[in-house]
């Protein structure tokens, strides 16, 4: 029997379990493979003793419906830059790929499937360059990987954001308020754009189109004088004013410095009030609610197809590749190609044009 290892790394995403189940089921159908999961990305392989989970069709039955990942995940598991606690209690970042490769070899794994976002796929490429038989499966609710038209989890996040938006509309209307809903989207505004169009927002602010506070204020005033007397705005966490910076806080998690985005909705409220906005403004930040719960049907289907393709590539010995979904077809690209860049909302994207044509403002 050959041994296959699955890892889920980075932030979680609805659909991860559907990929795991699809890999396990295809391996069973093909025969000759034993499938294992590493607990919490590659941390399970690095642990003493290793924390591995044997994955069988029985163990993974029905998990495609569940959000999260049965293997657990972490965004602190980058073996190229791994926090190692020193004798004095401080943390030092170290490259532990040598140890990781030795472990994978000594545990007799023939291949690895690494399910994760751009950071995780850069790790896949680095491990492939060091000789590991690895396949990547893309994952991110942000849908911002350039090498794939879609990632599973995105439509679930967009649906959750739309459902929340719909709820905010009725309360905005009752109170004649301006409601600002902040959604995820560090560098790309896909979730914001989709939720704004689906919900019928008057305004959508995204990282790719910096906003002008004066124009936002003007639009609010117009809406109250000529329009309906309430207003709903969707803002992506990475949106920023023209010439300004993104809003967030520095944080230190287990020795690693991060900049956590969040708070642009409050920033907007404060700035608009400062500039004399006469309307009551309320803010709602959706946060991790967008990453939780049951994946929508499309995400379960895409994740299943991607899991099947990942196992196919493993079985054919085509390593150093990432599964992708392009032109309505499941395909694969080299990890080099996969990690080249991100996919942003271009200002002339058909959805931006559709949004503008139906009266939505981007605050520009
Ligand atoms: O990359 C996906 C994402 O959802 C971003 O939009 C967001 O900034 C980030 O994850 C938050 O991740 P965490 O809180 O897990 O570090």
mmCIF file of C-alpha atoms and ligand atoms in Angstrom:
data_model
loop_
_atom_site.group_PDB
_atom_site.id
_atom_site.type_symbol
_atom_site.label_atom_id
_atom_site.label_comp_id
_atom_site.label_asym_id
_atom_site.label_seq_id
_atom_site.Cartn_x
_atom_site.Cartn_y
_atom_site.Cartn_z
ATOM 1 C CA UNK A 1 0.000 0.000 0.000
ATOM 2 C CA UNK A 2 1.218 3.512 -0.797
ATOM 3 C CA UNK A 3 0.726 6.241 1.796
ATOM 4 C CA UNK A 4 -0.858 9.616 1.077
ATOM 5 C CA UNK A 5 -0.867 12.516 3.538
ATOM 6 C CA UNK A 6 -3.444 15.356 3.534
ATOM 7 C CA UNK A 7 -2.860 18.694 5.223
ATOM 8 C CA UNK A 8 -5.201 21.694 5.583
ATOM 9 C CA UNK A 9 -3.325 24.944 6.219
ATOM 10 C CA UNK A 10 -4.066 28.653 6.671
ATOM 11 C CA UNK A 11 -7.485 30.051 7.553
ATOM 12 C CA UNK A 12 -10.348 27.557 7.378
ATOM 13 C CA UNK A 13 -12.970 27.672 4.686
ATOM 14 C CA UNK A 14 -16.297 25.906 4.034
ATOM 15 C CA UNK A 15 -15.585 22.983 1.678
ATOM 16 C CA UNK A 16 -12.313 21.707 3.175
ATOM 17 C CA UNK A 17 -14.043 18.589 4.516
ATOM 18 C CA UNK A 18 -15.599 17.915 1.111
ATOM 19 C CA UNK A 19 -12.095 17.862 -0.431
ATOM 20 C CA UNK A 20 -10.827 15.462 2.259
ATOM 21 C CA UNK A 21 -13.800 13.132 1.747
ATOM 22 C CA UNK A 22 -13.381 13.195 -2.051
ATOM 23 C CA UNK A 23 -9.672 12.293 -1.804
ATOM 24 C CA UNK A 24 -10.414 9.414 0.583
ATOM 25 C CA UNK A 25 -13.246 8.065 -1.571
ATOM 26 C CA UNK A 26 -11.241 8.293 -4.822
ATOM 27 C CA UNK A 27 -8.288 6.574 -3.179
ATOM 28 C CA UNK A 28 -10.609 3.783 -2.067
ATOM 29 C CA UNK A 29 -12.055 3.463 -5.570
ATOM 30 C CA UNK A 30 -8.590 3.373 -7.183
ATOM 31 C CA UNK A 31 -7.185 1.015 -4.537
ATOM 32 C CA UNK A 32 -3.610 0.632 -3.346
ATOM 33 C CA UNK A 33 -3.548 3.782 -1.194
ATOM 34 C CA UNK A 34 -3.789 4.456 2.510
ATOM 35 C CA UNK A 35 -4.797 8.038 3.362
ATOM 36 C CA UNK A 36 -3.690 9.923 6.470
ATOM 37 C CA UNK A 37 -4.295 13.442 7.707
ATOM 38 C CA UNK A 38 -1.762 15.630 9.496
ATOM 39 C CA UNK A 39 -3.337 17.409 12.449
ATOM 40 C CA UNK A 40 -3.270 21.244 12.226
ATOM 41 C CA UNK A 41 -1.505 21.698 8.878
ATOM 42 C CA UNK A 42 2.032 20.237 9.026
ATOM 43 C CA UNK A 43 2.227 20.670 12.807
ATOM 44 C CA UNK A 44 0.929 17.109 13.160
ATOM 45 C CA UNK A 45 3.922 15.771 11.236
ATOM 46 C CA UNK A 46 6.328 17.890 13.297
ATOM 47 C CA UNK A 47 4.816 16.909 16.661
ATOM 48 C CA UNK A 48 6.547 14.431 18.973
ATOM 49 C CA UNK A 49 5.048 11.894 18.563
ATOM 50 C CA UNK A 50 3.446 12.820 15.207
ATOM 51 C CA UNK A 51 -0.268 13.599 15.369
ATOM 52 C CA UNK A 52 -1.754 11.812 12.385
ATOM 53 C CA UNK A 53 -5.308 10.706 11.683
ATOM 54 C CA UNK A 54 -6.024 7.635 9.552
ATOM 55 C CA UNK A 55 -8.734 8.590 7.086
ATOM 56 C CA UNK A 56 -11.172 5.949 5.862
ATOM 57 C CA UNK A 57 -14.438 6.279 3.910
ATOM 58 C CA UNK A 58 -16.204 5.472 7.190
ATOM 59 C CA UNK A 59 -14.342 8.203 9.100
ATOM 60 C CA UNK A 60 -15.092 10.810 6.406
ATOM 61 C CA UNK A 61 -18.683 9.778 5.619
ATOM 62 C CA UNK A 62 -20.989 12.780 5.396
ATOM 63 C CA UNK A 63 -18.354 15.365 6.322
ATOM 64 C CA UNK A 64 -18.804 17.293 3.032
ATOM 65 C CA UNK A 65 -21.784 19.016 4.647
ATOM 66 C CA UNK A 66 -19.766 20.318 7.588
ATOM 67 C CA UNK A 67 -17.803 23.579 7.620
ATOM 68 C CA UNK A 68 -14.262 23.850 8.992
ATOM 69 C CA UNK A 69 -11.792 20.990 8.706
ATOM 70 C CA UNK A 70 -11.778 17.728 10.634
ATOM 71 C CA UNK A 71 -7.967 17.900 10.480
ATOM 72 C CA UNK A 72 -7.868 21.349 12.161
ATOM 73 C CA UNK A 73 -5.738 24.106 10.721
ATOM 74 C CA UNK A 74 -3.441 26.961 11.637
ATOM 75 C CA UNK A 75 -1.941 30.005 10.004
ATOM 76 C CA UNK A 76 1.126 29.645 12.210
ATOM 77 C CA UNK A 77 2.416 26.462 10.611
ATOM 78 C CA UNK A 78 4.723 27.757 7.885
ATOM 79 C CA UNK A 79 7.747 25.391 8.016
ATOM 80 C CA UNK A 80 9.865 28.004 6.200
ATOM 81 C CA UNK A 81 9.266 30.484 8.990
ATOM 82 C CA UNK A 82 8.288 28.480 12.024
ATOM 83 C CA UNK A 83 8.062 29.917 15.568
ATOM 84 C CA UNK A 84 10.430 27.943 17.813
ATOM 85 C CA UNK A 85 10.389 28.770 21.523
ATOM 86 C CA UNK A 86 13.829 29.429 22.983
ATOM 87 C CA UNK A 87 15.132 28.473 26.449
ATOM 88 C CA UNK A 88 14.487 32.021 27.707
ATOM 89 C CA UNK A 89 10.814 31.828 26.636
ATOM 90 C CA UNK A 90 11.183 34.082 23.587
ATOM 91 C CA UNK A 91 10.272 32.926 20.076
ATOM 92 C CA UNK A 92 12.611 32.652 17.121
ATOM 93 C CA UNK A 93 11.463 32.104 13.555
ATOM 94 C CA UNK A 94 13.312 29.180 11.946
ATOM 95 C CA UNK A 95 13.288 27.261 8.650
ATOM 96 C CA UNK A 96 12.275 23.739 9.724
ATOM 97 C CA UNK A 97 11.652 22.287 6.247
ATOM 98 C CA UNK A 98 14.612 19.869 6.650
ATOM 99 C CA UNK A 99 13.005 18.316 9.726
ATOM 100 C CA UNK A 100 9.608 18.251 8.006
ATOM 101 C CA UNK A 101 10.987 16.472 4.919
ATOM 102 C CA UNK A 102 12.832 13.919 7.095
ATOM 103 C CA UNK A 103 9.661 13.237 9.059
ATOM 104 C CA UNK A 104 7.524 12.738 5.955
ATOM 105 C CA UNK A 105 10.168 10.344 4.602
ATOM 106 C CA UNK A 106 10.609 8.413 7.832
ATOM 107 C CA UNK A 107 6.832 7.973 8.115
ATOM 108 C CA UNK A 108 6.899 6.414 4.612
ATOM 109 C CA UNK A 109 4.588 8.880 2.886
ATOM 110 C CA UNK A 110 4.709 8.612 -0.904
ATOM 111 C CA UNK A 111 2.776 11.799 -1.609
ATOM 112 C CA UNK A 112 1.190 14.834 0.029
ATOM 113 C CA UNK A 113 -1.928 16.871 -0.814
ATOM 114 C CA UNK A 114 -1.715 20.358 0.663
ATOM 115 C CA UNK A 115 -5.041 22.209 0.785
ATOM 116 C CA UNK A 116 -4.534 25.916 1.383
ATOM 117 C CA UNK A 117 -4.389 29.489 0.096
ATOM 118 C CA UNK A 118 -1.538 31.390 -1.529
ATOM 119 C CA UNK A 119 0.711 31.128 1.552
ATOM 120 C CA UNK A 120 0.158 27.358 1.756
ATOM 121 C CA UNK A 121 0.831 26.896 -1.959
ATOM 122 C CA UNK A 122 4.125 28.806 -1.636
ATOM 123 C CA UNK A 123 4.998 26.238 1.049
ATOM 124 C CA UNK A 124 3.948 23.449 -1.379
ATOM 125 C CA UNK A 125 6.274 24.865 -4.039
ATOM 126 C CA UNK A 126 9.190 25.154 -1.575
ATOM 127 C CA UNK A 127 8.668 21.534 -0.469
ATOM 128 C CA UNK A 128 8.366 20.372 -4.091
ATOM 129 C CA UNK A 129 11.697 22.077 -4.880
ATOM 130 C CA UNK A 130 13.190 20.099 -1.995
ATOM 131 C CA UNK A 131 11.981 16.858 -3.580
ATOM 132 C CA UNK A 132 8.551 16.234 -2.018
ATOM 133 C CA UNK A 133 5.813 14.607 -4.137
ATOM 134 C CA UNK A 134 3.197 17.260 -3.487
ATOM 135 C CA UNK A 135 -0.076 18.493 -4.995
ATOM 136 C CA UNK A 136 -1.829 21.714 -3.985
ATOM 137 C CA UNK A 137 -5.555 22.339 -3.717
ATOM 138 C CA UNK A 138 -6.506 26.043 -3.602
ATOM 139 C CA UNK A 139 -8.655 27.356 -0.783
ATOM 140 C CA UNK A 140 -9.763 30.826 0.216
ATOM 141 C CA UNK A 141 -13.074 32.527 0.898
ATOM 142 C CA UNK A 142 -11.503 35.646 -0.645
ATOM 143 C CA UNK A 143 -11.398 33.983 -4.115
ATOM 144 C CA UNK A 144 -8.227 35.930 -4.908
ATOM 145 C CA UNK A 145 -5.946 33.241 -6.365
ATOM 146 C CA UNK A 146 -5.068 34.134 -9.962
ATOM 147 C CA UNK A 147 -4.552 30.561 -11.170
ATOM 148 C CA UNK A 148 -8.142 29.495 -10.549
ATOM 149 C CA UNK A 149 -11.358 31.205 -11.583
ATOM 150 C CA UNK A 150 -13.048 30.098 -8.369
ATOM 151 C CA UNK A 151 -12.169 28.679 -4.982
ATOM 152 C CA UNK A 152 -14.631 26.727 -2.841
ATOM 153 C CA UNK A 153 -15.829 28.604 0.236
ATOM 154 C CA UNK A 154 -16.216 31.844 -1.668
ATOM 155 C CA UNK A 155 -19.863 31.413 -2.611
ATOM 156 C CA UNK A 156 -20.681 30.329 0.941
ATOM 157 C CA UNK A 157 -19.057 33.505 2.292
ATOM 158 C CA UNK A 158 -20.842 35.635 -0.307
ATOM 159 C CA UNK A 159 -24.169 33.959 0.596
ATOM 160 C CA UNK A 160 -23.643 34.539 4.333
ATOM 161 C CA UNK A 161 -22.783 38.194 3.648
ATOM 162 C CA UNK A 162 -25.865 38.562 1.431
ATOM 163 C CA UNK A 163 -28.142 37.008 4.076
ATOM 164 C CA UNK A 164 -26.759 39.424 6.693
ATOM 165 C CA UNK A 165 -27.118 42.341 4.285
ATOM 166 C CA UNK A 166 -30.784 41.498 3.693
ATOM 167 C CA UNK A 167 -31.385 41.606 7.448
ATOM 168 C CA UNK A 168 -29.675 44.989 7.728
ATOM 169 C CA UNK A 169 -31.851 46.460 4.980
ATOM 170 C CA UNK A 170 -35.102 46.085 6.920
ATOM 171 C CA UNK A 171 -33.693 47.655 10.082
ATOM 172 C CA UNK A 172 -32.047 50.466 8.062
ATOM 173 C CA UNK A 173 -35.395 51.189 6.474
ATOM 174 C CA UNK A 174 -37.290 51.215 9.783
ATOM 175 C CA UNK A 175 -34.875 53.673 11.409
ATOM 176 C CA UNK A 176 -33.928 55.742 8.336
ATOM 177 C CA UNK A 177 -30.339 54.795 9.082
ATOM 178 C CA UNK A 178 -27.127 54.391 7.154
ATOM 179 C CA UNK A 179 -25.958 50.820 7.715
ATOM 180 C CA UNK A 180 -22.332 49.959 7.010
ATOM 181 C CA UNK A 181 -21.586 46.243 6.771
ATOM 182 C CA UNK A 182 -17.917 45.224 6.863
ATOM 183 C CA UNK A 183 -16.988 41.946 5.172
ATOM 184 C CA UNK A 184 -13.709 40.063 4.733
ATOM 185 C CA UNK A 185 -11.394 40.768 1.819
ATOM 186 C CA UNK A 186 -7.880 41.739 2.746
ATOM 187 C CA UNK A 187 -6.651 42.663 -0.727
ATOM 188 C CA UNK A 188 -9.558 41.731 -2.967
ATOM 189 C CA UNK A 189 -13.148 42.924 -2.862
ATOM 190 C CA UNK A 190 -14.888 39.871 -4.337
ATOM 191 C CA UNK A 191 -17.063 39.054 -1.310
ATOM 192 C CA UNK A 192 -18.077 42.716 -0.922
ATOM 193 C CA UNK A 193 -18.874 43.074 -4.607
ATOM 194 C CA UNK A 194 -20.974 39.899 -4.764
ATOM 195 C CA UNK A 195 -22.895 40.641 -1.548
ATOM 196 C CA UNK A 196 -23.471 44.255 -2.635
ATOM 197 C CA UNK A 197 -24.894 43.246 -6.011
ATOM 198 C CA UNK A 198 -26.937 40.361 -4.600
ATOM 199 C CA UNK A 199 -28.300 42.534 -1.808
ATOM 200 C CA UNK A 200 -28.780 45.677 -3.916
ATOM 201 C CA UNK A 201 -26.477 47.955 -1.912
ATOM 202 C CA UNK A 202 -26.303 51.640 -2.724
ATOM 203 C CA UNK A 203 -22.574 51.613 -2.174
ATOM 204 C CA UNK A 204 -19.710 49.109 -2.213
ATOM 205 C CA UNK A 205 -16.194 49.980 -1.061
ATOM 206 C CA UNK A 206 -13.393 47.620 -2.059
ATOM 207 C CA UNK A 207 -9.576 47.582 -1.756
ATOM 208 C CA UNK A 208 -9.125 47.942 -5.518
ATOM 209 C CA UNK A 209 -11.052 51.249 -5.734
ATOM 210 C CA UNK A 210 -9.932 53.724 -3.031
ATOM 211 C CA UNK A 211 -12.820 55.837 -1.770
ATOM 212 C CA UNK A 212 -13.359 59.571 -1.365
ATOM 213 C CA UNK A 213 -15.182 60.472 1.886
ATOM 214 C CA UNK A 214 -16.654 63.623 0.399
ATOM 215 C CA UNK A 215 -18.234 61.624 -2.423
ATOM 216 C CA UNK A 216 -19.657 59.116 0.064
ATOM 217 C CA UNK A 217 -21.192 61.945 2.065
ATOM 218 C CA UNK A 218 -22.618 63.527 -1.069
ATOM 219 C CA UNK A 219 -24.194 60.230 -2.037
ATOM 220 C CA UNK A 220 -25.724 59.769 1.411
ATOM 221 C CA UNK A 221 -27.217 63.259 1.268
ATOM 222 C CA UNK A 222 -28.623 62.636 -2.194
ATOM 223 C CA UNK A 223 -30.155 59.364 -1.069
ATOM 224 C CA UNK A 224 -31.909 61.078 1.857
ATOM 225 C CA UNK A 225 -33.098 64.117 -0.087
ATOM 226 C CA UNK A 226 -34.181 62.418 -3.286
ATOM 227 C CA UNK A 227 -34.290 58.765 -2.446
ATOM 228 C CA UNK A 228 -35.594 56.375 0.102
ATOM 229 C CA UNK A 229 -34.275 57.892 3.314
ATOM 230 C CA UNK A 230 -32.050 54.995 4.307
ATOM 231 C CA UNK A 231 -28.886 53.530 2.910
ATOM 232 C CA UNK A 232 -26.911 50.286 2.952
ATOM 233 C CA UNK A 233 -23.171 50.211 2.340
ATOM 234 C CA UNK A 234 -20.927 47.148 2.016
ATOM 235 C CA UNK A 235 -17.242 47.679 2.776
ATOM 236 C CA UNK A 236 -14.409 45.177 2.424
ATOM 237 C CA UNK A 237 -12.019 45.126 5.389
ATOM 238 C CA UNK A 238 -9.124 46.109 3.086
ATOM 239 C CA UNK A 239 -10.859 49.188 1.602
ATOM 240 C CA UNK A 240 -9.007 52.462 2.126
ATOM 241 C CA UNK A 241 -9.463 56.157 1.406
ATOM 242 C CA UNK A 242 -7.655 57.689 -1.576
ATOM 243 C CA UNK A 243 -4.059 58.204 -0.477
ATOM 244 C CA UNK A 244 -4.789 56.575 2.900
ATOM 245 C CA UNK A 245 -3.975 53.339 4.686
ATOM 246 C CA UNK A 246 -5.953 50.212 5.537
ATOM 247 C CA UNK A 247 -7.478 50.031 9.014
ATOM 248 C CA UNK A 248 -6.408 47.367 11.501
ATOM 249 C CA UNK A 249 -4.338 46.570 14.537
ATOM 250 C CA UNK A 250 -0.939 45.084 15.095
ATOM 251 C CA UNK A 251 -0.960 41.834 16.993
ATOM 252 C CA UNK A 252 1.588 39.343 18.202
ATOM 253 C CA UNK A 253 0.498 35.709 18.108
ATOM 254 C CA UNK A 254 2.973 33.169 19.466
ATOM 255 C CA UNK A 255 5.961 35.287 18.588
ATOM 256 C CA UNK A 256 4.753 36.214 15.100
ATOM 257 C CA UNK A 257 3.879 39.810 14.279
ATOM 258 C CA UNK A 258 0.668 40.307 12.305
ATOM 259 C CA UNK A 259 -1.388 43.185 11.085
ATOM 260 C CA UNK A 260 -5.024 42.214 11.574
ATOM 261 C CA UNK A 261 -7.409 44.108 9.346
ATOM 262 C CA UNK A 262 -10.724 45.224 10.763
ATOM 263 C CA UNK A 263 -12.476 48.393 11.788
ATOM 264 C CA UNK A 264 -12.924 50.188 8.477
ATOM 265 C CA UNK A 265 -16.706 50.369 9.085
ATOM 266 C CA UNK A 266 -16.140 52.198 12.411
ATOM 267 C CA UNK A 267 -13.541 54.414 10.761
ATOM 268 C CA UNK A 268 -16.046 55.351 8.069
ATOM 269 C CA UNK A 269 -18.777 56.075 10.585
ATOM 270 C CA UNK A 270 -16.482 58.305 12.607
ATOM 271 C CA UNK A 271 -15.157 60.156 9.564
ATOM 272 C CA UNK A 272 -18.621 60.708 8.120
ATOM 273 C CA UNK A 273 -19.894 62.049 11.456
ATOM 274 C CA UNK A 274 -16.839 64.314 11.700
ATOM 275 C CA UNK A 275 -17.609 65.656 8.249
ATOM 276 C CA UNK A 276 -21.113 66.571 9.332
ATOM 277 C CA UNK A 277 -23.234 63.611 8.224
ATOM 278 C CA UNK A 278 -26.745 64.330 9.496
ATOM 279 C CA UNK A 279 -27.929 60.737 9.451
ATOM 280 C CA UNK A 280 -27.641 58.055 12.112
ATOM 281 C CA UNK A 281 -24.990 55.514 11.146
ATOM 282 C CA UNK A 282 -24.652 51.976 12.490
ATOM 283 C CA UNK A 283 -21.929 49.458 11.712
ATOM 284 C CA UNK A 284 -21.826 45.661 11.593
ATOM 285 C CA UNK A 285 -18.622 43.680 11.136
ATOM 286 C CA UNK A 286 -19.294 40.114 10.003
ATOM 287 C CA UNK A 287 -15.795 38.753 10.667
ATOM 288 C CA UNK A 288 -15.301 35.017 10.934
ATOM 289 C CA UNK A 289 -19.009 34.261 10.646
ATOM 290 C CA UNK A 290 -18.282 34.362 6.891
ATOM 291 C CA UNK A 291 -15.898 31.431 7.205
ATOM 292 C CA UNK A 292 -18.135 29.184 9.288
ATOM 293 C CA UNK A 293 -21.024 26.817 8.840
ATOM 294 C CA UNK A 294 -22.309 24.620 6.084
ATOM 295 C CA UNK A 295 -20.891 25.101 2.586
ATOM 296 C CA UNK A 296 -23.468 26.002 -0.076
ATOM 297 C CA UNK A 297 -24.163 23.326 -2.717
ATOM 298 C CA UNK A 298 -21.801 24.820 -5.318
ATOM 299 C CA UNK A 299 -18.874 24.881 -2.870
ATOM 300 C CA UNK A 300 -19.474 21.247 -1.898
ATOM 301 C CA UNK A 301 -19.518 20.294 -5.576
ATOM 302 C CA UNK A 302 -16.403 22.315 -6.495
ATOM 303 C CA UNK A 303 -14.521 20.992 -3.461
ATOM 304 C CA UNK A 304 -15.472 17.405 -4.325
ATOM 305 C CA UNK A 305 -14.338 17.814 -7.946
ATOM 306 C CA UNK A 306 -11.072 19.395 -6.766
ATOM 307 C CA UNK A 307 -10.425 16.570 -4.283
ATOM 308 C CA UNK A 308 -10.990 13.969 -7.003
ATOM 309 C CA UNK A 309 -8.617 15.814 -9.354
ATOM 310 C CA UNK A 310 -5.965 16.100 -6.638
ATOM 311 C CA UNK A 311 -6.019 12.352 -6.078
ATOM 312 C CA UNK A 312 -5.935 11.726 -9.852
ATOM 313 C CA UNK A 313 -2.731 13.806 -10.104
ATOM 314 C CA UNK A 314 -1.212 11.888 -7.178
ATOM 315 C CA UNK A 315 -2.119 8.540 -8.728
ATOM 316 C CA UNK A 316 -0.640 9.592 -12.080
ATOM 317 C CA UNK A 317 2.523 10.852 -10.379
ATOM 318 C CA UNK A 318 2.071 14.401 -11.711
ATOM 319 C CA UNK A 319 3.525 16.339 -8.796
ATOM 320 C CA UNK A 320 4.380 20.020 -8.312
ATOM 321 C CA UNK A 321 0.928 21.056 -9.494
ATOM 322 C CA UNK A 322 -2.118 22.803 -8.046
ATOM 323 C CA UNK A 323 -5.679 21.889 -8.963
ATOM 324 C CA UNK A 324 -7.550 24.751 -10.608
ATOM 325 C CA UNK A 325 -10.992 25.554 -12.004
ATOM 326 C CA UNK A 326 -10.781 27.409 -15.275
ATOM 327 C CA UNK A 327 -13.283 27.994 -18.067
ATOM 328 C CA UNK A 328 -15.804 25.728 -16.383
ATOM 329 C CA UNK A 329 -13.370 22.803 -16.259
ATOM 330 C CA UNK A 330 -11.264 21.221 -13.525
ATOM 331 C CA UNK A 331 -7.626 21.462 -14.511
ATOM 332 C CA UNK A 332 -4.221 21.899 -12.913
ATOM 333 C CA UNK A 333 -1.364 24.405 -13.134
ATOM 334 C CA UNK A 334 2.246 24.167 -12.002
ATOM 335 C CA UNK A 335 2.806 25.415 -8.440
ATOM 336 C CA UNK A 336 5.158 28.040 -9.902
ATOM 337 C CA UNK A 337 2.300 29.368 -12.017
ATOM 338 C CA UNK A 338 -0.147 29.000 -9.111
ATOM 339 C CA UNK A 339 1.904 31.166 -6.766
ATOM 340 C CA UNK A 340 2.661 33.945 -9.256
ATOM 341 C CA UNK A 341 -0.076 36.334 -8.327
ATOM 342 C CA UNK A 342 -3.475 37.251 -7.017
ATOM 343 C CA UNK A 343 -6.737 37.973 -8.721
ATOM 344 C CA UNK A 344 -8.122 41.394 -7.951
ATOM 345 C CA UNK A 345 -11.355 43.108 -8.938
ATOM 346 C CA UNK A 346 -10.421 45.148 -11.972
ATOM 347 C CA UNK A 347 -12.270 48.478 -12.202
ATOM 348 C CA UNK A 348 -13.678 47.400 -15.584
ATOM 349 C CA UNK A 349 -14.725 43.906 -14.456
ATOM 350 C CA UNK A 350 -18.170 43.020 -15.791
ATOM 351 C CA UNK A 351 -19.603 42.994 -12.250
ATOM 352 C CA UNK A 352 -18.259 46.482 -11.491
ATOM 353 C CA UNK A 353 -19.815 47.676 -14.738
ATOM 354 C CA UNK A 354 -23.098 45.931 -13.873
ATOM 355 C CA UNK A 355 -23.054 47.465 -10.403
ATOM 356 C CA UNK A 356 -22.430 50.979 -11.707
ATOM 357 C CA UNK A 357 -25.062 50.557 -14.423
ATOM 358 C CA UNK A 358 -27.618 49.657 -11.773
ATOM 359 C CA UNK A 359 -26.808 52.738 -9.710
ATOM 360 C CA UNK A 360 -24.256 51.464 -7.204
ATOM 361 C CA UNK A 361 -21.475 53.790 -6.129
ATOM 362 C CA UNK A 362 -17.936 52.677 -5.314
ATOM 363 C CA UNK A 363 -17.288 55.851 -3.352
ATOM 364 C CA UNK A 364 -14.897 57.098 -6.053
HETATM 365 O O1 LIG B 1 -7.627 35.029 3.764
HETATM 366 C C1 LIG B 1 -8.917 34.871 4.178
HETATM 367 C C2 LIG B 1 -9.274 35.813 5.289
HETATM 368 O O2 LIG B 1 -10.606 35.503 5.481
HETATM 369 C C3 LIG B 1 -9.058 37.312 5.054
HETATM 370 O O3 LIG B 1 -10.076 37.929 4.333
HETATM 371 C C4 LIG B 1 -8.938 37.824 6.460
HETATM 372 O O4 LIG B 1 -8.238 39.040 6.543
HETATM 373 C C5 LIG B 1 -8.184 36.719 7.127
HETATM 374 O O5 LIG B 1 -8.577 35.529 6.476
HETATM 375 C C6 LIG B 1 -8.394 36.614 8.624
HETATM 376 O O6 LIG B 1 -7.768 35.468 9.063
HETATM 377 P P1 LIG B 1 -7.468 35.057 10.567
HETATM 378 O O7 LIG B 1 -8.291 35.885 11.466
HETATM 379 O O8 LIG B 1 -7.819 33.610 10.604
HETATM 380 O O9 LIG B 1 -6.030 35.281 10.770
#
